[in-house]
Coordinates of C-alpha atoms and ligand atoms in Angstrom, one line a residue:
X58 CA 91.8 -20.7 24.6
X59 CA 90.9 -19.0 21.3
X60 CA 89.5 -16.0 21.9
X61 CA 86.8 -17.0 18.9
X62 CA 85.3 -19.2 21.4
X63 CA 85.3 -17.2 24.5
X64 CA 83.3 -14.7 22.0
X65 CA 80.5 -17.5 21.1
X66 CA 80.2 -18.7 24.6
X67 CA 79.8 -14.5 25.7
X68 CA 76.9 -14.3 22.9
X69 CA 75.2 -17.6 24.5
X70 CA 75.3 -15.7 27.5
X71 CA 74.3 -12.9 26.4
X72 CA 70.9 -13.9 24.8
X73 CA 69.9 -14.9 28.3
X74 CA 71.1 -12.4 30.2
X75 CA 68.6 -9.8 32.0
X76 CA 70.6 -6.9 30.9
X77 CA 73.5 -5.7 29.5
X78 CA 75.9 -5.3 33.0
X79 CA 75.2 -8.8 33.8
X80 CA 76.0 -9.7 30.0
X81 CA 78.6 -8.1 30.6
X82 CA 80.2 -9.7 34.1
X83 CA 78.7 -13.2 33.8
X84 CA 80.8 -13.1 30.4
X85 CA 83.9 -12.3 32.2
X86 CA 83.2 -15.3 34.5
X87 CA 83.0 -17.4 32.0
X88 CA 86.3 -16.7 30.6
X89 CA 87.9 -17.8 33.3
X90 CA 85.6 -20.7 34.3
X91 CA 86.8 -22.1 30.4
X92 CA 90.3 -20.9 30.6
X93 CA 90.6 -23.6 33.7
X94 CA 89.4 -26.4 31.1
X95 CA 91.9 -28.2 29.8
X96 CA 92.8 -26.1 25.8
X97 CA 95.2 -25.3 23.5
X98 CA 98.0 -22.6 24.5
X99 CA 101.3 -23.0 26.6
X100 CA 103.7 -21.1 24.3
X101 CA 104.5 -17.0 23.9
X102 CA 101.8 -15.5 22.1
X103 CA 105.2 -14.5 19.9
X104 CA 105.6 -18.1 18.8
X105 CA 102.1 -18.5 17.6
X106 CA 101.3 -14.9 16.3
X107 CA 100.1 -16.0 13.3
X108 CA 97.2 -18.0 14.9
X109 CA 96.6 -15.2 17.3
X110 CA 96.4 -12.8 14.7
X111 CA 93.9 -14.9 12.7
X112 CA 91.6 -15.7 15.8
X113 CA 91.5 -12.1 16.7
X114 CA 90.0 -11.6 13.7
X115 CA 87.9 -14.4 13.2
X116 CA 86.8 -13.6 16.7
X117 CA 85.7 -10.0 15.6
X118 CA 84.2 -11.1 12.7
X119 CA 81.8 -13.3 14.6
X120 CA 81.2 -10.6 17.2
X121 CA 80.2 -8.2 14.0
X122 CA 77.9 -11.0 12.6
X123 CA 76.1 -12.4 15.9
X124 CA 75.3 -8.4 16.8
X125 CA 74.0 -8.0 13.0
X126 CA 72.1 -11.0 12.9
X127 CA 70.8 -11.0 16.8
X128 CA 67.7 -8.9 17.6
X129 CA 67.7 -5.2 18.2
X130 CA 66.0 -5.7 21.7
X131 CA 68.7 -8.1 23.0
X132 CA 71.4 -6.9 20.9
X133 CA 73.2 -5.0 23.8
X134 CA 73.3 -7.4 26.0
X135 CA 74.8 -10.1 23.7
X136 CA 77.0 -7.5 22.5
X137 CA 77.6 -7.2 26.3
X138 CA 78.4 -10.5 26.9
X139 CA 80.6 -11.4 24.1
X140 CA 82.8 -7.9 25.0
X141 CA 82.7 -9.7 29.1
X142 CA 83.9 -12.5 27.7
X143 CA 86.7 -11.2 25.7
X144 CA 87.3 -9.0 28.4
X145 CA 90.2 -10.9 30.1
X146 CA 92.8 -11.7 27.1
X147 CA 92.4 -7.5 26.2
X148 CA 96.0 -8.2 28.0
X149 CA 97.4 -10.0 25.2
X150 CA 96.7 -7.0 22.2
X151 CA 98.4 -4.5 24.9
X152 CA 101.6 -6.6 25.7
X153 CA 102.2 -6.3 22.0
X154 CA 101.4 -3.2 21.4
X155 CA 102.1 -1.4 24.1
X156 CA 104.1 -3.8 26.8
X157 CA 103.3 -5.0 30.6
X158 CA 99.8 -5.8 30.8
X159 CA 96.6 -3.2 31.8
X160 CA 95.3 -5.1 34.8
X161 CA 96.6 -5.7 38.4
X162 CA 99.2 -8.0 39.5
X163 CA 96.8 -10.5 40.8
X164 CA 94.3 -10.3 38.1
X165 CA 97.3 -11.4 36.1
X166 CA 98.5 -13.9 38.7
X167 CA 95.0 -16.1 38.8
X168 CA 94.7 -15.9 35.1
X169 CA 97.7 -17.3 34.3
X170 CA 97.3 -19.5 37.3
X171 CA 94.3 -21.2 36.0
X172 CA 95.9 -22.3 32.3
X173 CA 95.8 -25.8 31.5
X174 CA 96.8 -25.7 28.4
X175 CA 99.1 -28.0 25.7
X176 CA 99.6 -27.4 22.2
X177 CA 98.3 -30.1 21.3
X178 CA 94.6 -29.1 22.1
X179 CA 93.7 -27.0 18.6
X180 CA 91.3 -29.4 17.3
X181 CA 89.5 -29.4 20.8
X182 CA 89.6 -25.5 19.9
X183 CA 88.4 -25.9 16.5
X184 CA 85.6 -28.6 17.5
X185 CA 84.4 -26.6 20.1
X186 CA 84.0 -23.4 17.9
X187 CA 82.2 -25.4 15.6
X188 CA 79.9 -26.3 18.1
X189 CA 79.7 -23.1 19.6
X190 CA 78.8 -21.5 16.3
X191 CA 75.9 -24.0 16.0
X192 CA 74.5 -23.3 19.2
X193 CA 74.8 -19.5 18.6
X194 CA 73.5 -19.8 15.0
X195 CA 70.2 -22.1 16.7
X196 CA 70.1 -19.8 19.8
X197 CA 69.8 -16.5 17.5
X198 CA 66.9 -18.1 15.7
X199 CA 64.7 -19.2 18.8
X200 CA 65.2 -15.4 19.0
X201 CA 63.6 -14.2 15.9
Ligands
LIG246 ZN1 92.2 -16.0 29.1

């Protein structure tokens, strides 16, 4: 799944959140609870650097505009929750960059375990961004 939406969904849960270390690990569980819904993905991260590249960065844009546009008194805990929520594919930047992966075997295992994915899913990824955005975008201004 594109890491752009695993960030939008770690804002959401973020701006409801009681703090930030709860931001923080409810974000990571949602990676994974969205990682076992069927999305787009199945190939090397080699074969589709391109795309990677760009949501990486699309991804940290929207993290840099949901913390700039979100409330200074919740701001660490959506900050929290969209960094939770990342959390998990932190092994993809470090196989490139630096090889193997910075988590344990079985952390690996179940992630990779859990994948449902085809490459024929990116307008699923797309659509739900979109959506996400909306809800983020509507969620920041209930906060205001
Ligand atoms: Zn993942």
């Amino acid at each position: 799944m594109l890491i752009t939406n695993h960030v939008l969904a770690g804002a959401l849960i973020g701006s409801v959140a009681p703090g930030p270390v709860c931001a923080f690990a409810a974000g990571v569980v949602s990676h994974f609870a969205m990682d076992a819904v069927p999305h787009w993905g199945g190939t090397s991260i080699r074969d589709v650097l391109p795309i990677a590249v760009a949501d990486g960065l699309v991804g940290l844009a929207a993290m840099t505009l949901v913390a700039r546009a979100t409330p200074r008194g919740r701001r660490t805990r959506v900050v929290a929750g969209m960094l939770g929520a990342a959390f998990p594919d932190t092994d993809k930047p470090w196989d490139l960059f630096v090889g193997g992966s910075p988590f344990p075997q079985g952390w690996d295992d179940f992630h990779g375990r859990i994948q449902v994915e085809s490459t024929k899913r990116m307008p699923q990824e797309v659509l739900v961004a979109t959506v996400g955005a909306l809800l983020v975008r509507r969620r920041l201004a209930a906060l205001r």
